[in-house]
PDB file of C-alpha atoms in Angstrom:
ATOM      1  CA  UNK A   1      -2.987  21.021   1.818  1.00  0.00           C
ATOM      2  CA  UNK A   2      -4.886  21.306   5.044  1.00  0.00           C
ATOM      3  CA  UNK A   3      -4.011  23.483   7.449  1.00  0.00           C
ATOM      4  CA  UNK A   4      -3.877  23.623  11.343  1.00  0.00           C
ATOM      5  CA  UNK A   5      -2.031  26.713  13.189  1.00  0.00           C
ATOM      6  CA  UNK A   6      -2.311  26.696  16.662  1.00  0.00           C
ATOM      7  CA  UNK A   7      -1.896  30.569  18.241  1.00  0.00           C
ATOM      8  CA  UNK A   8       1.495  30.202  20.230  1.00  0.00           C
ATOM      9  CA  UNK A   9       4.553  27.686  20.082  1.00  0.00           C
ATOM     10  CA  UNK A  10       5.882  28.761  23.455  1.00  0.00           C
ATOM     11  CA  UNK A  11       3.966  29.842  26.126  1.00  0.00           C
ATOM     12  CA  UNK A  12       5.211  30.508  30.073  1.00  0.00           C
ATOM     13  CA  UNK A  13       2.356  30.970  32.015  1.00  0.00           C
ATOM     14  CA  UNK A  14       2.396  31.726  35.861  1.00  0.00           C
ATOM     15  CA  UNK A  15       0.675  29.754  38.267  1.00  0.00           C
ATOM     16  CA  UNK A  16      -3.261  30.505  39.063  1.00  0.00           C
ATOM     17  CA  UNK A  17      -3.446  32.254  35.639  1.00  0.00           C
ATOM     18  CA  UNK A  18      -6.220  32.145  32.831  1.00  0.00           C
ATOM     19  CA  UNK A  19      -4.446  30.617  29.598  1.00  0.00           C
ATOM     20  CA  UNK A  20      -6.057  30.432  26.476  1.00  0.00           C
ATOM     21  CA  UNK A  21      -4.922  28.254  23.335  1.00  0.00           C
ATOM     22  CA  UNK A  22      -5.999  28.508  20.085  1.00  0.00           C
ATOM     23  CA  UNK A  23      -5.987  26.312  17.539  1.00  0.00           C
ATOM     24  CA  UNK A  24      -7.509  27.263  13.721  1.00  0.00           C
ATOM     25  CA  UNK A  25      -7.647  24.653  11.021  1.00  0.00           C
ATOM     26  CA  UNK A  26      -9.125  25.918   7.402  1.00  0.00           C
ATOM     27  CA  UNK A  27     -10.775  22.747   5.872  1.00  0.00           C
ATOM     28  CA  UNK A  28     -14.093  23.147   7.141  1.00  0.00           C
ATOM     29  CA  UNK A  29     -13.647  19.912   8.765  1.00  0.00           C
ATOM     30  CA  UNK A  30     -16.596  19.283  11.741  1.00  0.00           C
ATOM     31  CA  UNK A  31     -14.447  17.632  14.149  1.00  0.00           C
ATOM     32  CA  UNK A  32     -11.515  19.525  16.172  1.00  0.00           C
ATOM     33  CA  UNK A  33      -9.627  17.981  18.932  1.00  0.00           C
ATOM     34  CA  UNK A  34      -7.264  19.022  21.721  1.00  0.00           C
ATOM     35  CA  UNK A  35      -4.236  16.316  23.034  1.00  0.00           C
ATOM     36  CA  UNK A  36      -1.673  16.417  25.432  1.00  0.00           C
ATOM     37  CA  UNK A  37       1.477  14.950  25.289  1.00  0.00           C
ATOM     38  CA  UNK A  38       3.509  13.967  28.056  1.00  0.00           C
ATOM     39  CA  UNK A  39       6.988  11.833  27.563  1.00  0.00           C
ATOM     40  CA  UNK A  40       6.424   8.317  28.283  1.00  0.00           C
ATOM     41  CA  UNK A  41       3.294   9.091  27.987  1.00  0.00           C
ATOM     42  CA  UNK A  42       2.330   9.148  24.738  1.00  0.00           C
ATOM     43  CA  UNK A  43      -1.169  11.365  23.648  1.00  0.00           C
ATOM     44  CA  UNK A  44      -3.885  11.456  25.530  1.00  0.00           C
ATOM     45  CA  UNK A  45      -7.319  13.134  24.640  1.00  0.00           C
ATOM     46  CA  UNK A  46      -8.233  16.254  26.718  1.00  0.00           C
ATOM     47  CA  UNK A  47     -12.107  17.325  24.728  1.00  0.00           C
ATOM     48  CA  UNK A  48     -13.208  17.205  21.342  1.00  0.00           C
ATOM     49  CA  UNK A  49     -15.619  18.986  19.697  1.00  0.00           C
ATOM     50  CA  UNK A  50     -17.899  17.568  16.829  1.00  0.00           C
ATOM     51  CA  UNK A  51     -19.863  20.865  15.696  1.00  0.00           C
ATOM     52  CA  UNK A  52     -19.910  24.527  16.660  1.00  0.00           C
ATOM     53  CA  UNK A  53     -20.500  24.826  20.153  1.00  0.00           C
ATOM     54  CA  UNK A  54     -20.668  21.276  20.407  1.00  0.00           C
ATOM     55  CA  UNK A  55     -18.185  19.070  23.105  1.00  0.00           C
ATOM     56  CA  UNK A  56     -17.301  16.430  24.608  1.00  0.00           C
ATOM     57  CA  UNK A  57     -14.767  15.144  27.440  1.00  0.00           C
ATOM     58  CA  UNK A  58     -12.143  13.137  26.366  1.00  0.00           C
ATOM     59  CA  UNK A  59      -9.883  10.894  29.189  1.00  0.00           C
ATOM     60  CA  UNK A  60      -8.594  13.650  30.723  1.00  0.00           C
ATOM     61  CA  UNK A  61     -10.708  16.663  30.682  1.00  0.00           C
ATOM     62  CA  UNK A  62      -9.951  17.722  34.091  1.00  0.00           C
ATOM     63  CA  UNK A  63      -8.985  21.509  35.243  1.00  0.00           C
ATOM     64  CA  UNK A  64      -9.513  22.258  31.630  1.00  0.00           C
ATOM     65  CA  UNK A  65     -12.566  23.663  29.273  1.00  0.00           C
ATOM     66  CA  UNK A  66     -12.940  24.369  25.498  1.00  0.00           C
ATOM     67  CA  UNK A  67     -14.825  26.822  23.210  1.00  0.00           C
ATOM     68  CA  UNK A  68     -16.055  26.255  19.886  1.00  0.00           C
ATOM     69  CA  UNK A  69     -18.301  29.453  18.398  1.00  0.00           C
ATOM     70  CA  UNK A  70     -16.775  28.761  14.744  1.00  0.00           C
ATOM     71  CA  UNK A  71     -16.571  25.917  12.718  1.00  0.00           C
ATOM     72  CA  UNK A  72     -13.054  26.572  12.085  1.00  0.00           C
ATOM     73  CA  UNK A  73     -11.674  27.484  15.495  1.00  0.00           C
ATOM     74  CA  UNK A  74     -11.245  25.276  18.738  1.00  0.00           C
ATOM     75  CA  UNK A  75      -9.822  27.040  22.090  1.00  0.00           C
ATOM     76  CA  UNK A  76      -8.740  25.261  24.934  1.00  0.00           C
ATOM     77  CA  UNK A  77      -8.828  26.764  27.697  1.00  0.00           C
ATOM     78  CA  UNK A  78      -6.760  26.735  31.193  1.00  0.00           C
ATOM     79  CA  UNK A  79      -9.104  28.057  34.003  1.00  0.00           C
ATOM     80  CA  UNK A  80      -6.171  28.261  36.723  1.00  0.00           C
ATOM     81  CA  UNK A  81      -3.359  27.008  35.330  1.00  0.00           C
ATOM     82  CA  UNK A  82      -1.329  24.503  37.613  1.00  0.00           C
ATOM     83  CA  UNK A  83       2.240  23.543  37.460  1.00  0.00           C
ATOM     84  CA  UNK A  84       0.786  19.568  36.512  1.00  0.00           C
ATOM     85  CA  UNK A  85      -0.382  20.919  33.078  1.00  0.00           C
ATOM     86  CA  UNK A  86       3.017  22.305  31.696  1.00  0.00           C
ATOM     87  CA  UNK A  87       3.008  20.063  28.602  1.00  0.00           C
ATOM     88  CA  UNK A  88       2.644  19.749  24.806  1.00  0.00           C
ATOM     89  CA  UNK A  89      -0.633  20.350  23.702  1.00  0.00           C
ATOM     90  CA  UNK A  90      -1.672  19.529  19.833  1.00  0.00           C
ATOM     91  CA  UNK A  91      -4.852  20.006  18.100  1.00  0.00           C
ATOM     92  CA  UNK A  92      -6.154  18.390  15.748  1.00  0.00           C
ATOM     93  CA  UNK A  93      -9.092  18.488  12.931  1.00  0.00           C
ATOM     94  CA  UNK A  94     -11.177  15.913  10.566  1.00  0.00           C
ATOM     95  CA  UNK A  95     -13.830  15.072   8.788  1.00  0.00           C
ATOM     96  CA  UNK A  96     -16.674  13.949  10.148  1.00  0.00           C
ATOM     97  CA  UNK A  97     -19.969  11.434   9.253  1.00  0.00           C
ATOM     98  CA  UNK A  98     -20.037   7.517   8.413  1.00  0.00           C
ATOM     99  CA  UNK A  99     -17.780   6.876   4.879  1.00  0.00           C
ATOM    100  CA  UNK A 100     -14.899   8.810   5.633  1.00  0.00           C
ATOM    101  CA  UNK A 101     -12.161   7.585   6.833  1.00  0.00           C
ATOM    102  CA  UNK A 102     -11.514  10.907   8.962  1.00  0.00           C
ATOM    103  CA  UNK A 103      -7.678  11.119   9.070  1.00  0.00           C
ATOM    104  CA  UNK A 104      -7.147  13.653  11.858  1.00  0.00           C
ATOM    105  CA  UNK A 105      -4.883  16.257  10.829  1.00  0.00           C
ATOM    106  CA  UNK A 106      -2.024  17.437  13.407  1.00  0.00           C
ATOM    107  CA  UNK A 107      -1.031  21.603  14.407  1.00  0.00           C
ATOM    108  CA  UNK A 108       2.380  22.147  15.396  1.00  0.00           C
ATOM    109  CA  UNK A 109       1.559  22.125  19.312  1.00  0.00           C
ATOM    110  CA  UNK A 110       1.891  24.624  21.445  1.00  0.00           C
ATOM    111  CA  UNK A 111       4.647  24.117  24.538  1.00  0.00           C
ATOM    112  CA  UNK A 112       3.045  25.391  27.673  1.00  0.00           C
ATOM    113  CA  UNK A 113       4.914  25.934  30.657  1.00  0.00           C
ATOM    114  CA  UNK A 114       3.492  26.757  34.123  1.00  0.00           C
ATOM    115  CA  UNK A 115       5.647  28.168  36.602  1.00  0.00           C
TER     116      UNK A 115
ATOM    117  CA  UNK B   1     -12.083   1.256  26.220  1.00  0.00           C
ATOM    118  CA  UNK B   2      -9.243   0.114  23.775  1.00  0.00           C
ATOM    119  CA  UNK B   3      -5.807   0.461  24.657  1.00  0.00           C
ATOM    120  CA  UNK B   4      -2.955   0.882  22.048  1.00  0.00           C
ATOM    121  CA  UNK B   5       0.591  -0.572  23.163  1.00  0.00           C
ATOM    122  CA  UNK B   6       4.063   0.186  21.756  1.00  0.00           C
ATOM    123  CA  UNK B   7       6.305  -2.003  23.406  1.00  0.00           C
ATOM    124  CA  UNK B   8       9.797  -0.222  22.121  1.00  0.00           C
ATOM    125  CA  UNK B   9      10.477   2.999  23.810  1.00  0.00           C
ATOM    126  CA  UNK B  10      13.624   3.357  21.984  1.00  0.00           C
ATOM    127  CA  UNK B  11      15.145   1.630  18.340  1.00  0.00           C
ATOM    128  CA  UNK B  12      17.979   2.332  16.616  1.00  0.00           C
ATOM    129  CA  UNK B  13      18.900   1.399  12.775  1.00  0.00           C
ATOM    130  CA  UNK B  14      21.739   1.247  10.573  1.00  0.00           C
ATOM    131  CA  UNK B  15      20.718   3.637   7.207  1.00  0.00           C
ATOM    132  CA  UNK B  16      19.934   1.678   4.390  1.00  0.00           C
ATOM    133  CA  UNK B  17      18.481  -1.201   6.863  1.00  0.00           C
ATOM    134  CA  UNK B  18      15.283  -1.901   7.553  1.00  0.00           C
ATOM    135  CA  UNK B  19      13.014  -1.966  10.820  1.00  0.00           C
ATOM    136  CA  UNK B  20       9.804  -2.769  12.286  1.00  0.00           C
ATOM    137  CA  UNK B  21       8.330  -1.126  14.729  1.00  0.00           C
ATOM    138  CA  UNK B  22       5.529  -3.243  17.050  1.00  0.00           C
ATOM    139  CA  UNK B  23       2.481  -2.514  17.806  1.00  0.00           C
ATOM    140  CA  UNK B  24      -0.770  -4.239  19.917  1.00  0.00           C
ATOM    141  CA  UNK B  25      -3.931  -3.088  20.691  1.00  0.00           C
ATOM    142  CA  UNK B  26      -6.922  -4.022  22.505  1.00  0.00           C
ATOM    143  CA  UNK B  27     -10.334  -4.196  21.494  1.00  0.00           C
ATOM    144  CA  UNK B  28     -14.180  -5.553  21.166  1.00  0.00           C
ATOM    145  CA  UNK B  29     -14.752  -3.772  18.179  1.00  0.00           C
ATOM    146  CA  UNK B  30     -15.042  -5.558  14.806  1.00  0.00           C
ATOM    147  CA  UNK B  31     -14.612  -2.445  12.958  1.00  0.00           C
ATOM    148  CA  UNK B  32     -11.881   0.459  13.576  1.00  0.00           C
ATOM    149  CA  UNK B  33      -9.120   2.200  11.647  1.00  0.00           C
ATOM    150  CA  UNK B  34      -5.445   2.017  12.750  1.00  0.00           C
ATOM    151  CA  UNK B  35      -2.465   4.437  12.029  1.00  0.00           C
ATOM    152  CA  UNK B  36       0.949   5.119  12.456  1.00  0.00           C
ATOM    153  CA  UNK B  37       1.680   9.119  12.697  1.00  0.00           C
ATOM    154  CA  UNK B  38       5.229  10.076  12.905  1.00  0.00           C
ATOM    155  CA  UNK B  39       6.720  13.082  14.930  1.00  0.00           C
ATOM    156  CA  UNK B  40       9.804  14.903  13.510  1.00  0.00           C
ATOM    157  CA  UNK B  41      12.113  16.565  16.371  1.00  0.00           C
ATOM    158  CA  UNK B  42      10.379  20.117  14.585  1.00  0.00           C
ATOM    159  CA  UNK B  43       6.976  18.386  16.163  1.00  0.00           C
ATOM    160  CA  UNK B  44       4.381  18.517  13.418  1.00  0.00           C
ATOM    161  CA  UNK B  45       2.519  14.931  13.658  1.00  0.00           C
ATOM    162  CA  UNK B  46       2.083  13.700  10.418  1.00  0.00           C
ATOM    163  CA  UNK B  47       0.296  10.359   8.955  1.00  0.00           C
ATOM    164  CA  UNK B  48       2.433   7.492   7.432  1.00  0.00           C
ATOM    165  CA  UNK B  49       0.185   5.212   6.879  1.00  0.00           C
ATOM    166  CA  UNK B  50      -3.481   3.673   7.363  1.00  0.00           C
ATOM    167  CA  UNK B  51      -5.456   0.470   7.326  1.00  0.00           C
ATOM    168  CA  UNK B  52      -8.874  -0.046   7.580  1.00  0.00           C
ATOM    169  CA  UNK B  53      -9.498  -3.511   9.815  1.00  0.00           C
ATOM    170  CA  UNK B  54     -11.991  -4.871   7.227  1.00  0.00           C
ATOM    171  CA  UNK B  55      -9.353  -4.975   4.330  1.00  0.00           C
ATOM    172  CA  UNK B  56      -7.217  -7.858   4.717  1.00  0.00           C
ATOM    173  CA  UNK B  57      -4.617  -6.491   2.726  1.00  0.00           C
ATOM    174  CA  UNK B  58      -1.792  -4.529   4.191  1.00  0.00           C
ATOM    175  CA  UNK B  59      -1.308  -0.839   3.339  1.00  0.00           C
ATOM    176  CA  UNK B  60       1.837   0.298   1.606  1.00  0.00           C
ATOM    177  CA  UNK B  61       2.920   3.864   1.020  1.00  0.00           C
ATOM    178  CA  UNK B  62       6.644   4.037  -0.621  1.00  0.00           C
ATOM    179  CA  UNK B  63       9.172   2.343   1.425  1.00  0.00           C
ATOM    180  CA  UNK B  64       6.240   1.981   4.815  1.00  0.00           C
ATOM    181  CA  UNK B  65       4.740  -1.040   4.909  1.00  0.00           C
ATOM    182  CA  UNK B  66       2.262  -2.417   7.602  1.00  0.00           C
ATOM    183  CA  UNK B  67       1.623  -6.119   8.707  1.00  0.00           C
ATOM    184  CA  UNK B  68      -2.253  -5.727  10.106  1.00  0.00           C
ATOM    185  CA  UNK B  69      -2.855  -9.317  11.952  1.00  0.00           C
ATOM    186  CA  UNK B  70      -6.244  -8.711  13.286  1.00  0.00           C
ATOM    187  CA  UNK B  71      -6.375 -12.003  15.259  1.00  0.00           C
ATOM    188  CA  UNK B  72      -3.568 -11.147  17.003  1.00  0.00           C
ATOM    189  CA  UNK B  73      -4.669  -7.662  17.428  1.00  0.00           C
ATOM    190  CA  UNK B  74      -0.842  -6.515  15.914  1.00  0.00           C
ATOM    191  CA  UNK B  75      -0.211  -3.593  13.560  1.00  0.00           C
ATOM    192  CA  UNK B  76       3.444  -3.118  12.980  1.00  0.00           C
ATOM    193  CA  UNK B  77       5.721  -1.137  10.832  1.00  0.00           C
ATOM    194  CA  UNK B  78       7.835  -1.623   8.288  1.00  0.00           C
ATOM    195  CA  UNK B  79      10.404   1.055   7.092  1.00  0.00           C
ATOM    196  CA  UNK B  80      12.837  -0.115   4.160  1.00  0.00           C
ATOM    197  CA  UNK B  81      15.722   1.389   3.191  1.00  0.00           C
ATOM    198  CA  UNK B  82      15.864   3.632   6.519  1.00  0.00           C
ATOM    199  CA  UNK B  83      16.977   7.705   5.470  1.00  0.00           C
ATOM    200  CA  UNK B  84      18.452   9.941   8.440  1.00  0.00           C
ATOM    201  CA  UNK B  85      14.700  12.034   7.771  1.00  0.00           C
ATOM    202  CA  UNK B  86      13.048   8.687   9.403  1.00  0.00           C
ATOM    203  CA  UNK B  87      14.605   9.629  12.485  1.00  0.00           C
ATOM    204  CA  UNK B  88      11.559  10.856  14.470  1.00  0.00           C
ATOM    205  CA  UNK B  89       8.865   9.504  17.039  1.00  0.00           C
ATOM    206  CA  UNK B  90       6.732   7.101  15.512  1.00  0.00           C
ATOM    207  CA  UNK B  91       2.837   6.640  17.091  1.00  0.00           C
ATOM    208  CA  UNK B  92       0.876   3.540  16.598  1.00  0.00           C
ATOM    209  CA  UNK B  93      -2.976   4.582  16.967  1.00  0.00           C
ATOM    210  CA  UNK B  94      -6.334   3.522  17.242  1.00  0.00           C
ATOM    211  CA  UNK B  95     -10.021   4.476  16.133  1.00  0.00           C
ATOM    212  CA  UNK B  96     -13.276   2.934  16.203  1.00  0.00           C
ATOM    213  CA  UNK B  97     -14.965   3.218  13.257  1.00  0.00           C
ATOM    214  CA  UNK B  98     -18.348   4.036  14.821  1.00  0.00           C
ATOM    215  CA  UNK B  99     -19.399   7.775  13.590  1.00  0.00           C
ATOM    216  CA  UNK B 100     -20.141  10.510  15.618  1.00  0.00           C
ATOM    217  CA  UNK B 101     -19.393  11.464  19.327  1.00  0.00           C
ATOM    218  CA  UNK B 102     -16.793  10.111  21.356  1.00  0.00           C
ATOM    219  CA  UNK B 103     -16.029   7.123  18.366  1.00  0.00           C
ATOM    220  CA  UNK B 104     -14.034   9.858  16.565  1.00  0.00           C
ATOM    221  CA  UNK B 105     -11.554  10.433  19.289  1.00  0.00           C
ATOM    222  CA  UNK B 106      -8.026   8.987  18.428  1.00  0.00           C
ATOM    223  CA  UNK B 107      -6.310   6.446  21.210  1.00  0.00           C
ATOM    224  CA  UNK B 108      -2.548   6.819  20.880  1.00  0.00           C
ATOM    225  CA  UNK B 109       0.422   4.467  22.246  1.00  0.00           C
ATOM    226  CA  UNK B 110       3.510   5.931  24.316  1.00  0.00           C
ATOM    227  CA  UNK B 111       5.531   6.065  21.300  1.00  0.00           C
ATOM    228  CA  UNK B 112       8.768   4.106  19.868  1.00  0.00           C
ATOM    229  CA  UNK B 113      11.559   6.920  18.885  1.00  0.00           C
ATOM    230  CA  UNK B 114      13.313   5.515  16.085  1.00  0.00           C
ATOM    231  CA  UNK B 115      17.023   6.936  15.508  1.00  0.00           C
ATOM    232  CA  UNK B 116      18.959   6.400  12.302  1.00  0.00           C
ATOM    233  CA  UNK B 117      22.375   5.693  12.507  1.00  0.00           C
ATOM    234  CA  UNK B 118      24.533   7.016   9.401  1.00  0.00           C
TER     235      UNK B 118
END
């Protein structure tokens, strides 16, 4: 079964702070992805990455940056954390290249709170 | 950019019954995947079920059952014989079938939360 474990489930993080999340899937799959979800909201795509060291922006990549120096590993990262990103945030992993139909596979999420 | 719509933020079932769950989406593309994840109250998305917009027949996995209009742009669910472990958030989403890049990337509705009454 593939595998996606994401570092925390909880977090509280204080205002202005430096937050790192971690997300680690095992099944060598090329692309990684980091989502947050907001109620009424539904999922919405913060960056992806699509090789080591590789990224892109997804719709809302905005007071937030990612790090990809393994295949396997994908870290989001929260230069200043702000009280607007307390949220659900889920990675997510698949296979890439044309053929495949590159199901993305889901992490538990990790609940952030800023205070 | 496509947009993925879920017009029922809330639907409740009888067990035993079956439901459908709606779902619309917008797009120029000719070619794209579609899927219906569902979230458990414990969190951990998992797939349901897929369909590939060039088959014209409808995916089935065990009692989940999709009717894939692509003229209409629809993609809705069908759950028969509703259990109390249906109960969950249920997301309707979108992907272009293009390879590489920013194609990969998967566009998500709001989300229909689908309780099971016993």
């Amino acid at each position: 079964d593939v595998k996606v474990t994401q570092s925390s489930r909880y977090l509280v993080k204080r205002t202005g702070e430096k937050v790192f999340l971690e997300c680690v899937q095992d099944m060598d799959h090329e692309n990684m992805f980091w989502y947050r979800q907001d109620p009424g909201l539904g999922l919405r795509l913060i960056y992806f990455s699509y090789d080591v060291k590789m990224k892109e922006k997804g719709d809302i990549p905005e007071g937030y940056s990612v790090s990809r120096e393994k295949k396997e590993r994908f870290s989001l990262i929260l230069e200043s954390a702000s009280t607007n990103q307390t949220s659900m945030y889920l990675c997510a992993s698949s296979f890439a290249g044309q053929g495949r139909l590159k199901e993305q596979y889901f992490g538990p999420g990790t609940r952030l709170t800023v205070t | 950019a496509q947009t993925v719509t879920q017009s029922q933020p809330e639907m409740s079932v009888q067990e035993a019954e079956t439901v459908t769950l709606s779902c619309t989406y917008d797009t120029s593309e000719s070619d794209y995947y579609l899927f219906w994840y569902k979230q458990p109250p414990s969190r951990q998305m998992i797939l349901v079920i897929r369909q590939e917009a060039y088959k014209q027949q409808n995916a089935t996995e065990n009692r989940f059952s999709v009717n894939f209009q692509k003229a209409a742009k629809s993609f809705s669910l069908k759950i028969s014989d509703s259990q109390l472990g249906d109960a969950a958030m249920y997301f309707c989403a979108y992907r272009s079938a293009l390879a590489g890049g920013g194609a990969d990337g998967l566009t998500f509705g709001k989300g229909t939360h689908l309780i099971i009454q016993p």
